[in-house]
CSV table of C-alpha atoms in Angstrom, one decimal:
chain,number,residue,atom,x,y,z
F,1,MET,CA,-13.1,93.8,-67.8
F,2,THR,CA,-15.2,93.5,-64.7
F,3,LEU,CA,-17.8,96.0,-66.4
F,4,LEU,CA,-19.0,93.7,-69.2
F,5,PHE,CA,-19.0,90.7,-66.9
F,6,SER,CA,-21.2,92.7,-64.2
F,7,HIS,CA,-23.7,93.8,-66.8
F,8,PHE,CA,-23.5,90.0,-68.3
F,9,LEU,CA,-24.4,88.6,-65.2
F,10,GLN,CA,-27.2,91.2,-64.2
F,11,SER,CA,-28.6,90.5,-67.6
F,12,LEU,CA,-28.6,86.5,-66.9
F,13,ARG,CA,-30.2,87.5,-63.5
F,14,ARG,CA,-32.9,89.9,-65.1
F,15,PRO,CA,-33.7,88.1,-68.5
F,16,ASP,CA,-37.0,89.4,-69.1
F,17,HIS,CA,-35.9,92.3,-71.5
F,18,TRP,CA,-34.1,90.1,-73.9
F,19,VAL,CA,-35.8,86.8,-73.4
F,20,TYR,CA,-39.6,88.0,-73.7
F,21,GLY,CA,-38.6,91.1,-76.1
F,22,SER,CA,-36.7,88.8,-78.6
F,23,TRP,CA,-39.3,86.3,-78.6
F,24,LEU,CA,-42.0,88.9,-79.3
F,25,ASP,CA,-40.0,90.1,-82.2
F,26,THR,CA,-39.9,86.7,-83.9
F,27,VAL,CA,-43.7,86.1,-83.2
F,28,THR,CA,-45.2,89.3,-83.8
F,29,LYS,CA,-43.4,89.3,-87.4
F,30,TYR,CA,-45.9,86.5,-88.5
F,31,ARG,CA,-48.9,87.4,-86.3
F,32,LYS,CA,-50.9,88.1,-89.3
F,33,THR,CA,-49.8,85.6,-92.0
F,34,ARG,CA,-51.9,82.5,-92.0
F,35,LEU,CA,-48.8,80.1,-91.5
F,36,GLY,CA,-47.9,82.1,-88.6
F,37,ALA,CA,-44.4,80.7,-87.1
F,38,LEU,CA,-44.5,78.1,-89.6
F,39,TRP,CA,-43.0,80.4,-92.0
F,40,THR,CA,-39.6,80.1,-90.3
F,41,LEU,CA,-39.2,76.7,-92.0
F,42,VAL,CA,-39.7,77.7,-95.5
F,43,PRO,CA,-36.3,79.1,-96.0
F,44,THR,CA,-34.1,76.3,-94.7
F,45,ALA,CA,-36.7,73.8,-96.5
F,46,VAL,CA,-36.2,76.0,-100.0
F,47,TYR,CA,-32.5,76.2,-99.4
F,48,VAL,CA,-32.0,72.8,-98.8
F,49,TRP,CA,-34.4,70.8,-100.8
F,50,GLY,CA,-34.5,73.5,-103.4
F,51,LEU,CA,-31.1,75.0,-104.1
F,52,GLY,CA,-29.4,71.8,-102.4
F,53,GLY,CA,-31.4,69.5,-104.7
F,54,PHE,CA,-30.6,71.4,-107.8
F,55,LEU,CA,-26.8,71.3,-107.0
F,56,ALA,CA,-26.8,68.0,-106.3
F,57,ALA,CA,-28.3,67.1,-109.7
F,58,LEU,CA,-25.8,69.1,-111.3
F,59,GLN,CA,-23.0,66.5,-110.0
F,60,PRO,CA,-23.8,63.0,-110.7
F,61,GLY,CA,-22.7,60.5,-108.4
F,62,LEU,CA,-22.9,62.7,-105.4
F,63,ASP,CA,-24.3,61.2,-102.6
F,64,GLN,CA,-27.3,63.5,-102.3
F,65,ALA,CA,-28.2,62.2,-98.7
F,66,ARG,CA,-24.8,63.4,-97.1
F,67,PHE,CA,-24.8,66.5,-99.3
F,68,LEU,CA,-28.3,67.7,-98.3
F,69,ALA,CA,-27.4,67.2,-94.6
F,70,HIS,CA,-24.0,69.2,-95.2
F,71,ILE,CA,-26.1,72.0,-96.6
F,72,GLY,CA,-28.9,71.9,-94.2
F,73,VAL,CA,-26.7,72.4,-91.1
F,74,GLY,CA,-24.3,74.8,-92.9
F,75,PHE,CA,-26.9,76.8,-94.0
F,76,VAL,CA,-28.8,77.3,-90.2
F,77,VAL,CA,-25.4,78.1,-88.5
F,78,PHE,CA,-24.4,80.6,-91.0
F,79,ARG,CA,-27.7,82.3,-90.7
F,80,LEU,CA,-27.3,82.1,-87.2
F,81,MET,CA,-23.6,83.8,-87.3
F,82,SER,CA,-24.3,86.1,-90.1
F,83,THR,CA,-27.6,87.5,-88.6
F,84,VAL,CA,-26.3,87.9,-85.2
F,85,LEU,CA,-23.0,89.7,-86.4
F,86,SER,CA,-24.9,91.9,-89.0
F,87,ASP,CA,-27.6,92.8,-86.7
F,88,ALA,CA,-25.3,93.7,-84.0
F,89,THR,CA,-23.7,96.7,-85.9
F,90,ALA,CA,-27.3,98.4,-85.7
F,91,MET,CA,-28.6,97.1,-82.6
F,92,PHE,CA,-27.6,99.9,-80.2
F,93,SER,CA,-29.2,102.3,-82.9
F,94,THR,CA,-32.4,100.1,-83.0
F,95,TYR,CA,-32.8,100.4,-79.3
F,96,LYS,CA,-31.7,103.8,-78.6
F,97,SER,CA,-35.0,104.8,-77.1
F,98,TYR,CA,-34.1,102.5,-74.4
F,99,ILE,CA,-30.8,103.8,-74.0
F,100,TYR,CA,-31.7,107.4,-74.0
F,101,ASP,CA,-34.6,106.7,-71.5
F,102,GLY,CA,-31.9,105.2,-69.0
F,103,HIS,CA,-31.7,101.5,-69.7
F,104,LEU,CA,-27.7,101.5,-69.9
F,105,ARG,CA,-27.0,97.6,-69.3
F,106,LEU,CA,-25.7,97.2,-72.9
F,107,THR,CA,-25.6,93.6,-72.8
F,108,ASP,CA,-29.5,93.3,-72.8
F,109,TYR,CA,-29.3,94.4,-76.4
F,110,VAL,CA,-26.5,92.3,-77.2
F,111,LEU,CA,-28.3,89.4,-75.5
F,112,ARG,CA,-31.8,90.3,-77.4
F,113,THR,CA,-30.2,90.2,-80.6
F,114,GLN,CA,-28.4,86.7,-80.3
F,115,ALA,CA,-31.7,85.4,-78.8
F,116,ARG,CA,-34.0,86.5,-81.6
F,117,ALA,CA,-31.4,84.8,-83.9
F,118,PHE,CA,-31.1,81.4,-82.0
F,119,TYR,CA,-35.0,81.3,-81.8
F,120,TYR,CA,-34.9,81.1,-85.7
F,121,PHE,CA,-32.1,78.7,-85.6
F,122,VAL,CA,-34.0,76.4,-83.0
F,123,LEU,CA,-37.3,76.7,-85.1
F,124,SER,CA,-35.4,75.6,-88.2
F,125,GLN,CA,-34.4,72.3,-86.7
F,126,PRO,CA,-37.3,70.2,-87.9
F,127,ILE,CA,-36.0,70.7,-91.3
F,128,VAL,CA,-32.5,69.7,-90.4
F,129,ALA,CA,-33.4,66.9,-88.2
F,130,ILE,CA,-35.0,65.0,-91.3
F,131,VAL,CA,-32.0,65.7,-93.4
F,132,VAL,CA,-29.4,64.8,-90.7
F,133,ILE,CA,-31.2,61.7,-90.0
F,134,ALA,CA,-31.2,60.5,-93.8
F,135,SER,CA,-27.4,61.3,-93.9
F,136,PRO,CA,-25.5,58.1,-93.9
F,137,THR,CA,-22.8,59.7,-92.1
F,138,VAL,CA,-24.5,61.0,-89.2
F,139,GLN,CA,-22.9,60.4,-86.0
F,140,PRO,CA,-25.3,59.9,-83.1
F,141,MET,CA,-22.5,59.7,-80.6
F,142,GLY,CA,-21.3,63.2,-82.0
F,143,ILE,CA,-24.4,65.2,-80.5
F,144,ALA,CA,-22.9,66.0,-77.7
F,145,GLY,CA,-19.8,67.5,-79.3
F,146,SER,CA,-21.8,69.1,-81.5
F,147,LEU,CA,-24.0,71.1,-78.8
F,148,LEU,CA,-20.2,71.6,-77.1
F,149,GLY,CA,-19.4,73.5,-80.5
F,150,LEU,CA,-22.7,75.4,-80.5
F,151,VAL,CA,-21.6,76.8,-76.8
F,152,VAL,CA,-18.4,77.8,-78.3
F,153,VAL,CA,-20.3,79.5,-81.3
F,154,MET,CA,-22.7,81.4,-78.8
F,155,ILE,CA,-19.9,82.6,-76.6
F,156,ASN,CA,-17.9,84.2,-79.8
F,157,LEU,CA,-21.0,85.6,-81.0
F,158,PHE,CA,-21.9,87.4,-78.1
F,159,LEU,CA,-18.2,89.0,-77.6
F,160,TYR,CA,-17.9,89.7,-81.4
F,161,ALA,CA,-21.2,91.2,-81.2
F,162,VAL,CA,-20.3,93.7,-78.2
F,163,LEU,CA,-17.4,94.5,-80.5
F,164,LEU,CA,-19.5,95.2,-84.1
F,165,GLY,CA,-22.1,96.9,-81.7
F,166,ALA,CA,-19.7,99.6,-80.5
F,167,ALA,CA,-18.2,100.2,-84.1
F,168,GLY,CA,-21.5,100.4,-85.2
F,169,ALA,CA,-22.8,102.8,-83.0
F,170,ARG,CA,-19.4,105.0,-83.8
F,171,PHE,CA,-19.3,104.3,-87.5
F,172,PRO,CA,-22.9,103.9,-88.9
F,173,ASP,CA,-21.3,102.9,-92.3
F,174,MET,CA,-20.3,99.4,-90.3
F,175,HIS,CA,-24.0,97.9,-91.2
F,176,GLU,CA,-23.8,98.4,-94.7
F,177,PHE,CA,-20.1,96.9,-94.6
F,178,MET,CA,-21.3,93.8,-92.8
F,179,SER,CA,-23.9,93.3,-95.2
F,180,SER,CA,-21.8,93.5,-98.1
F,181,ALA,CA,-18.8,90.9,-96.2
F,182,MET,CA,-21.6,88.4,-95.3
F,183,MET,CA,-21.8,87.8,-99.1
F,184,VAL,CA,-18.3,87.1,-99.5
F,185,LEU,CA,-18.0,85.2,-96.4
F,186,PHE,CA,-20.8,82.7,-97.4
F,187,LEU,CA,-18.9,82.0,-100.9
F,188,ILE,CA,-15.7,81.1,-99.1
F,189,THR,CA,-17.4,79.1,-96.1
F,190,PRO,CA,-17.9,75.5,-97.2
F,191,ILE,CA,-21.9,75.3,-97.1
F,192,VAL,CA,-22.6,74.4,-100.7
F,193,TRP,CA,-19.2,72.8,-101.1
F,194,TYR,CA,-17.2,70.4,-99.1
F,195,PRO,CA,-14.0,71.4,-97.4
F,196,GLU,CA,-12.2,68.7,-99.2
F,197,SER,CA,-12.5,70.9,-102.1
F,198,ALA,CA,-9.9,73.6,-100.6
F,199,PRO,CA,-7.0,71.5,-99.6
F,200,ALA,CA,-4.1,72.9,-97.7
F,201,GLY,CA,-1.7,74.6,-99.5
F,202,THR,CA,-3.5,76.2,-101.8
F,203,PRO,CA,-4.9,79.9,-102.4
F,204,HIS,CA,-8.4,78.9,-101.9
F,205,GLY,CA,-7.7,76.4,-99.0
F,206,THR,CA,-5.7,79.3,-97.3
F,207,LEU,CA,-8.5,81.4,-97.8
F,208,MET,CA,-11.0,79.0,-96.3
F,209,ARG,CA,-8.7,78.3,-93.4
F,210,ALA,CA,-8.6,82.1,-92.5
F,211,ASN,CA,-12.3,82.5,-92.1
F,212,PRO,CA,-13.5,82.4,-88.9
F,213,PHE,CA,-17.0,80.9,-90.1
F,214,HIS,CA,-15.2,77.8,-91.2
F,215,HIS,CA,-13.9,77.0,-87.9
F,216,LEU,CA,-17.1,77.8,-86.0
F,217,MET,CA,-19.3,76.0,-88.4
F,218,LEU,CA,-17.1,72.9,-88.4
F,219,ALA,CA,-17.1,72.9,-84.5
F,220,ILE,CA,-21.0,72.1,-84.8
F,221,ARG,CA,-21.2,70.2,-88.3
F,222,GLY,CA,-17.8,68.3,-87.9
F,223,PRO,CA,-19.0,66.1,-84.6
F,224,LEU,CA,-22.5,65.6,-85.9
F,225,LEU,CA,-21.7,64.4,-89.7
F,226,GLY,CA,-18.5,62.8,-89.1
F,227,GLU,CA,-16.1,65.6,-91.0
F,228,ALA,CA,-12.9,65.7,-90.2
F,229,ILE,CA,-11.7,68.8,-87.9
F,230,GLU,CA,-8.1,69.7,-88.6
F,231,PRO,CA,-5.8,70.4,-85.2
F,232,ALA,CA,-5.6,73.9,-86.6
F,233,THR,CA,-9.3,74.3,-86.0
F,234,TYR,CA,-9.1,73.8,-82.3
F,235,VAL,CA,-6.4,76.5,-82.1
F,236,TYR,CA,-8.0,78.8,-84.4
F,237,LEU,CA,-10.9,78.8,-82.1
F,238,GLY,CA,-8.9,79.1,-78.6
F,239,ALA,CA,-7.2,82.1,-80.0
F,240,MET,CA,-10.7,83.7,-81.4
F,241,THR,CA,-12.2,83.2,-78.5
F,242,LEU,CA,-9.3,84.6,-75.9
F,243,LEU,CA,-8.9,87.4,-78.3
F,244,GLY,CA,-12.5,88.2,-78.6
F,245,LEU,CA,-12.9,87.9,-74.8
F,246,ILE,CA,-10.0,90.4,-73.8
F,247,GLY,CA,-11.2,92.7,-76.9
F,248,ALA,CA,-14.8,92.8,-75.9
F,249,ALA,CA,-13.9,93.5,-72.5
F,250,LEU,CA,-11.9,96.4,-73.0
F,251,VAL,CA,-14.0,97.8,-75.5
F,252,TYR,CA,-17.2,97.5,-73.6
F,253,ARG,CA,-15.2,99.3,-70.6
F,254,SER,CA,-14.2,102.3,-72.5
F,255,ALA,CA,-17.4,102.5,-74.9
F,256,ALA,CA,-20.3,101.7,-72.9
F,257,ARG,CA,-20.7,105.5,-71.5
F,258,ARG,CA,-19.8,106.7,-75.0
F,259,ILE,CA,-22.5,105.0,-76.9
F,260,PRO,CA,-25.4,106.9,-75.7
F,261,ILE,CA,-23.7,110.2,-77.0
F,262,TRP,CA,-22.4,108.5,-80.3
F,263,LEU,CA,-26.1,107.4,-81.2
């Protein structure tokens, strides 16, 4: 368990590789385009006002301002989580030249993958801020709770990225599996529909409550938009974090030295 935490603390003390490297990964992607980094706003804007507006128009009587805020926050949080976990399955093979060169502090690659997705999350916030402010259910006092939820999400993303990274290095098919799994998780996560549509005791309600993305998303969106958070969510998040912590520490200790061989 100490190896993971030791490498993690070393990565925090020397963040040049993952902070600067992930930022370069982001800005160089748009360097030759006319709009530059403004392109990072386009997917969120299209999703919120395009798809969100279309779905709202299909449901007469729906509070559109509330619905767009629900979709806006849900989309950027889901994209953050799905990007980190999908990319994690291929992150060690992506940076294998660094690993072969002797850079064996693997937490740098986990944090670089996470930081890159987080930059996109931050850059999309202007669009999210517009729809959240316009929502009649916005809770300014819930911003602190939402930020705390973001911390919980980032901790879990790091832990499970370690697990998926090791699995992806050992089993290359994991990347394709995760890409397919994310399509299913998107449908059973309340992004374009409200959690109230899946009441407890129903098959679809049980499926939603078994979905970790639902609970992670609710930790951020619930306090900000005044959405009800069931007590089971707190239990789920606590158990998920504890299991992720133990699992990541054990897997990292046993797999860290084998990953260069698996690659």
